[in-house]
Tab-separated table of C-alpha atoms in Angstrom:
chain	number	residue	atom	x	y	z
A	18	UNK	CA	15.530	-8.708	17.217
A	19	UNK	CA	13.650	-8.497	14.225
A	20	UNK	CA	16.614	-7.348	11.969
A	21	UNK	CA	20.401	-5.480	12.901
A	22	UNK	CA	19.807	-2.205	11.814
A	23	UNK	CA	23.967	-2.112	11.906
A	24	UNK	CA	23.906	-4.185	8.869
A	25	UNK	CA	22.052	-2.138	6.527
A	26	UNK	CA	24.270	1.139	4.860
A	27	UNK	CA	21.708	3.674	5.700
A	28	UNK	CA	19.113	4.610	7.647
A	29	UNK	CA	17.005	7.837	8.173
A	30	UNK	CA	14.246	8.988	10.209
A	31	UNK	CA	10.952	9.771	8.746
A	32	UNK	CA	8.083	11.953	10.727
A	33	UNK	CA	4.411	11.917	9.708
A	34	UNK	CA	2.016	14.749	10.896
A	35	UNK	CA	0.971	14.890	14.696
A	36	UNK	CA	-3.058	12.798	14.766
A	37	UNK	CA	-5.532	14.615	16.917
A	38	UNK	CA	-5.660	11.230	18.629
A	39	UNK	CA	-3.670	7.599	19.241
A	40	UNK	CA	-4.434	5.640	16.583
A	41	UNK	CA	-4.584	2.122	16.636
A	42	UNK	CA	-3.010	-0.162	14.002
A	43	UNK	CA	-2.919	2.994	11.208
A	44	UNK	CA	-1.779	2.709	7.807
A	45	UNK	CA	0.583	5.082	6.147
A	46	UNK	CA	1.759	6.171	2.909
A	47	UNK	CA	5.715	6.379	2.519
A	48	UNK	CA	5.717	7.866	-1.709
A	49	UNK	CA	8.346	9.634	-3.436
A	50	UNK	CA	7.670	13.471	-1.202
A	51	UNK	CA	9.280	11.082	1.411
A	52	UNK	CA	12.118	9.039	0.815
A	53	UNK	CA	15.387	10.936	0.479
A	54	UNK	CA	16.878	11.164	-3.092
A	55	UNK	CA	20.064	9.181	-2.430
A	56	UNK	CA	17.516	6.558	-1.641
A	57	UNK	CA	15.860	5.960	-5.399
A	58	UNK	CA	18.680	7.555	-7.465
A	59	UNK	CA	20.967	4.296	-8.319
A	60	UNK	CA	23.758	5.712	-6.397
A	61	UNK	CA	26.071	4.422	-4.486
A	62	UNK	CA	23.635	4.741	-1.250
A	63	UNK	CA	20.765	3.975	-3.299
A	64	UNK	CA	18.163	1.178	-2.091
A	65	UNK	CA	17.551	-1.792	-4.659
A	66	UNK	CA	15.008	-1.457	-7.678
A	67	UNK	CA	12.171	-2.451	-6.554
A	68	UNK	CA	12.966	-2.475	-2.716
A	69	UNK	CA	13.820	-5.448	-1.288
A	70	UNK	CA	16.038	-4.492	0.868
A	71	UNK	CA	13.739	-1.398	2.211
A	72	UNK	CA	13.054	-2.249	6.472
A	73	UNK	CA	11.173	-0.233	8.502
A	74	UNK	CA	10.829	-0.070	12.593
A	75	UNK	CA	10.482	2.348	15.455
A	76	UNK	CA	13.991	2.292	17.072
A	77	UNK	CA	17.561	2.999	14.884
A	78	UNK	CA	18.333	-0.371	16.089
A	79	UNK	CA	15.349	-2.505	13.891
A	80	UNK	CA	14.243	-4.187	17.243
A	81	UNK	CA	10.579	-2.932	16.315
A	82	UNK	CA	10.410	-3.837	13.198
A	83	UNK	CA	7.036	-2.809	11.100
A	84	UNK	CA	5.276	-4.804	8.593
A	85	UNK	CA	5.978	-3.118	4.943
A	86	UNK	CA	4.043	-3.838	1.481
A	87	UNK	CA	6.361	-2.768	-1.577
A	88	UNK	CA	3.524	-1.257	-4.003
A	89	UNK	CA	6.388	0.045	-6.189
A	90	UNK	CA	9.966	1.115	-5.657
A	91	UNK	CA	11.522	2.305	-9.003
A	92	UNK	CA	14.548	3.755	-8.833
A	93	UNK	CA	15.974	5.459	-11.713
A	94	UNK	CA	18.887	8.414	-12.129
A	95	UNK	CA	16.111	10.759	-13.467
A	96	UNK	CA	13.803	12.365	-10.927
A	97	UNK	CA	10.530	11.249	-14.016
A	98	UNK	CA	11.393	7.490	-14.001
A	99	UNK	CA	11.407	7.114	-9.984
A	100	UNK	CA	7.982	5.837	-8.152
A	101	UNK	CA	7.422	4.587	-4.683
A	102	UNK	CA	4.146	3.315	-2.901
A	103	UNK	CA	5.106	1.891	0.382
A	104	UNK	CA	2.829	1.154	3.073
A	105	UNK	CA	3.571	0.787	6.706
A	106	UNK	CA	1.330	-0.214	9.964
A	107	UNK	CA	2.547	1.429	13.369
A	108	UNK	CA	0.607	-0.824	15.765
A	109	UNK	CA	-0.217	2.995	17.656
A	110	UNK	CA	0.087	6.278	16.069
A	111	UNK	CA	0.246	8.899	17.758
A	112	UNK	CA	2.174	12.512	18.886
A	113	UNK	CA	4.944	10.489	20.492
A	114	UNK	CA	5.066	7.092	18.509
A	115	UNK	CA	5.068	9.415	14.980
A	116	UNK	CA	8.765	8.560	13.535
A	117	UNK	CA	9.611	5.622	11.847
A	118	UNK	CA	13.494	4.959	10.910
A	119	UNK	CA	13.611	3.730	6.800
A	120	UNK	CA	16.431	1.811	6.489
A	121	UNK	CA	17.939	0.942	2.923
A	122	UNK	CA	21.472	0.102	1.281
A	123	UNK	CA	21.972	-3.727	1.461
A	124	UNK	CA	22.564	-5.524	-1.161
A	125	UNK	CA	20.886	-9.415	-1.604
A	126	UNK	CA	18.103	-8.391	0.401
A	127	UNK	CA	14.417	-9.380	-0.611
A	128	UNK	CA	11.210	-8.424	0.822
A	129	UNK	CA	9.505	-10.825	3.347
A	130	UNK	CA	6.781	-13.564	1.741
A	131	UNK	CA	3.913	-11.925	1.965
A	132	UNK	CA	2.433	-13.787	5.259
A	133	UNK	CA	5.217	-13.240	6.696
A	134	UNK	CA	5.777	-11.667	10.110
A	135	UNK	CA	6.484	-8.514	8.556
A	136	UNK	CA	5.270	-9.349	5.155
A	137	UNK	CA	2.740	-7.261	3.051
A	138	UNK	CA	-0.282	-9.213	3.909
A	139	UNK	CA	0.549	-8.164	7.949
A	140	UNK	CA	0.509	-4.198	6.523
A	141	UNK	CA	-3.551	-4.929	5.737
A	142	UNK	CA	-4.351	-7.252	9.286
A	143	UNK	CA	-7.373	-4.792	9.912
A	144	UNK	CA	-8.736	-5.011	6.371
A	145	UNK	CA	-11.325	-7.225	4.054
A	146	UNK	CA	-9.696	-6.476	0.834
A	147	UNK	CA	-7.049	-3.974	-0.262
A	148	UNK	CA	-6.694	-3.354	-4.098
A	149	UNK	CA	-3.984	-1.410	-5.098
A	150	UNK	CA	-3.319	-0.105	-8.509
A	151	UNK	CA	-3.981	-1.565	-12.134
A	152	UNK	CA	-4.084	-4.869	-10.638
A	153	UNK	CA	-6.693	-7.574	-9.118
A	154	UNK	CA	-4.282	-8.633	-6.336
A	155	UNK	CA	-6.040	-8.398	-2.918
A	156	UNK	CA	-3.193	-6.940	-0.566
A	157	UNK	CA	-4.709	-8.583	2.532
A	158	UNK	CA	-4.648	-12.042	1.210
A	159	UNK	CA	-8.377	-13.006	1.851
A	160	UNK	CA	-9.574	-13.278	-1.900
A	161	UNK	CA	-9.133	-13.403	-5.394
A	162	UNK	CA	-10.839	-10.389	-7.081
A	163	UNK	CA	-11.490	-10.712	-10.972
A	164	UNK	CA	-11.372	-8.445	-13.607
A	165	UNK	CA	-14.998	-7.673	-15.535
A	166	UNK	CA	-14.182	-6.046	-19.422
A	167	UNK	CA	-10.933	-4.327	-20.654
A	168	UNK	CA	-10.304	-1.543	-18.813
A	169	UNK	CA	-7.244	0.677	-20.083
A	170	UNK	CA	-4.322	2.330	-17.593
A	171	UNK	CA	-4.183	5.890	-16.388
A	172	UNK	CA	-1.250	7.366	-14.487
A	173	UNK	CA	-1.858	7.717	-10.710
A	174	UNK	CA	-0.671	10.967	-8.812
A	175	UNK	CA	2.244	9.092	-6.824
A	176	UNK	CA	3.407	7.015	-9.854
A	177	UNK	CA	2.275	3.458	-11.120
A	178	UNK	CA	-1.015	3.238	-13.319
A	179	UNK	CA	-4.556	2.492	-12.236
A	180	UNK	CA	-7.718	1.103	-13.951
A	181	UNK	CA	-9.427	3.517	-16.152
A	182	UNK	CA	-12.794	2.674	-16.360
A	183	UNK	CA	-14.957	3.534	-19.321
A	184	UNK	CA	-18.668	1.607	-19.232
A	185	UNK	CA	-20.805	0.140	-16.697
A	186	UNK	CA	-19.230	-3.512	-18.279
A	187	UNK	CA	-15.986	-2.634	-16.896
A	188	UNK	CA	-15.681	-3.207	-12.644
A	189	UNK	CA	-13.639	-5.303	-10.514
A	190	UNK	CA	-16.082	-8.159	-8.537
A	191	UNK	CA	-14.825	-9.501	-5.080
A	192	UNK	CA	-16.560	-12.429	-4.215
A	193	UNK	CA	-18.564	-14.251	-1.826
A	194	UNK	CA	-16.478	-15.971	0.473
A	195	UNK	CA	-16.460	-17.431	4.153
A	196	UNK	CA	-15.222	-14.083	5.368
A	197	UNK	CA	-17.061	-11.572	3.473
A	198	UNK	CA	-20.331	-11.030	4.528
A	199	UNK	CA	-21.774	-8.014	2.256
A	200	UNK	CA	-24.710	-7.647	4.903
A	201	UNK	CA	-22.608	-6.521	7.059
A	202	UNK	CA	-21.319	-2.780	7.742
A	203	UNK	CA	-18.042	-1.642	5.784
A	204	UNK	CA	-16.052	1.545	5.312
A	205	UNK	CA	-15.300	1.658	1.764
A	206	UNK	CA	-12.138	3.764	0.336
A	207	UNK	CA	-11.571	4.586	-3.106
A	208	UNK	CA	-9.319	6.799	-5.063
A	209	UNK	CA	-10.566	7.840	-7.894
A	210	UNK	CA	-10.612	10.631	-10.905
A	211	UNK	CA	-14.050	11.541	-12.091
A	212	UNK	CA	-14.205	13.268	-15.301
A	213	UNK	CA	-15.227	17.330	-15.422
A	214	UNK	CA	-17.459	16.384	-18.796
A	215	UNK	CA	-18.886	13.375	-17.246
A	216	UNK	CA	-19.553	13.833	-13.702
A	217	UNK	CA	-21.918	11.004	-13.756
A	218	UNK	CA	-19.717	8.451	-14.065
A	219	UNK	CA	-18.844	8.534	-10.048
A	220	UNK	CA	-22.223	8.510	-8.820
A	221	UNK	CA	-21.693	4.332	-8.882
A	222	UNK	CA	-18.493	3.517	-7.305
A	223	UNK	CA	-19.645	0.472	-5.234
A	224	UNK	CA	-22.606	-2.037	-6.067
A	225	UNK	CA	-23.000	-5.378	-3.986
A	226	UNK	CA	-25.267	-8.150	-4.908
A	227	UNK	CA	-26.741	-11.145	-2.797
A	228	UNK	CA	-26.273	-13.823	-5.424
A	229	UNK	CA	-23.876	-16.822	-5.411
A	230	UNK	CA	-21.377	-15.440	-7.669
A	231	UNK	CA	-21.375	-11.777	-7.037
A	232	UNK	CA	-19.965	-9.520	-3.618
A	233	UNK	CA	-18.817	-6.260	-4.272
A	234	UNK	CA	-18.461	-5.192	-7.545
C-alpha cells in the first residue's frame, strides 16, 4: 500500500472533464477552482501551508497512490491570500479512470523527495524540462536552466508570480546536455501574456542554437 488513506482526517473526491479518448500518462492541474475551502482555510480540517501532507490516488483507500508536485499550497483565512498549483499524473485518463480522491488533514506530514516514488520529479516522467513559475527549477530533474538579465514578477491567473519579460536580453537558456538533443522534434508549451500595445513581443517565444553553450533559450 502506498499510504493508509484511514490515517489522514479527510479525504474528497475530485472529477476532471470526460477526454474524447484514454490518455496515457496525462498531467493535470488541481488549482484553487478545485480544492474544497475547508482544505486551504487554516481550519480545523485545513491541509498544512504549503502541502505536505496533500496525497493523491485512485481508490479512498491510497492503494494507488499518484505522483504529486506541490507548485504552491498557501493557505490563508482570506479567500485573496490562498494559492494552489498542484500537479498530478494518472498513468490512464480516461471516462472511467477520471476521479482522483485528494486526501489532506495530517499533521507532520511532508511531501516525498522529489525522486521519489511519488515525488514531483515522477509527476514530469514523460517530459524534457518543466519550468514552472518565476523560477529556473526544472520540474523533471534533467537540467539546470539559468536565468539571462533581470526579469521582474507578474501575477499568474491561478496565483504565484511568473517572469515578466521586457527585452530580447532577458530569456531563460536550457542547455546542452546528454539528453537534450535540440535536433530533435519537441512539443513546446508556454503560458504566456502578450501585451495589446506590443503584440510583437510574442512572435519569439522559443529560439535554439547549435553551439556548445546554448539549447533552448
Amino acid at each position: 500500500m502506498a499510504f493508509t488513506g484511514s490515517n489522514w482526517g479527510r479525504q474528497v473526491l475530485l472529477t476532471g472533464l470526460t477526454p474524447s479518448a484514454s490518455l496515457s500518462g496525462f498531467v493535470a492541474l488541481v488549482d484553487l477552482s478545485n480544492v474544497p475551502v475547508e482544505a486551504i482555510d487554516t481550519g480545523s480540517n485545513s491541509a498544512l501551508n504549503n502541502g505536505g501532507d496533500l496525497r493523491f490516488s485512485t481508490d479512498a483507500a491510497g492503494v494507488n497512490q499518484l505522483a504529486l508536485e506541490v507548485v504552491s499550497y498557501t493557505t490563508s483565512a482570506s479567500a485573496s491570500a490562498r494559492s494552489c498549483q498542484l500537479w498530478i499524473r494518472f498513468p490512464t485518463y480516461a471516462s472511467g479512470t477520471r476521479s482522483v480522491y485528494m486526501f489532506y488533514n495530517k499533521a507532520g506530514e511532508t511531501q516525498p523527495a522529489p525522486s521519489a516514488t511519488y515525488g514531483s520529479e515522477k509527476v514530469w516522467v514523460d517530459y524534457e524540462v518543466v519550468i514552472h513559475q518565476g523560477t529556473t527549477i526544472d520540474s523533471t530533474g534533467n537540467h539546470t536552466p539559468t536565468l539571462n538579465g533581470s526579469p521582474s514578477l507578474a501575477s499568474m491567473n491561478w496565483g504565484g508570480q511568473g517572469y515578466d519579460f521586457q527585452s530580447t536580453g532577458q530569456s531563460i537558456t536550457i542547455p546542452h546536455s546528454a539528453s537534450l538533443n535540440i535536433q530533435k522534434l519537441y512539443t513546446i508549451g508556454v503560458w504566456t501574456d502578450v501585451p495589446v500595445n506590443n503584440p510583437s513581443i510574442g512572435q519569439l517565444l522559443i529560439n535554439k542554437s547549435l553551439s556548445n553553450s546554448d539549447g533552448f533559450r
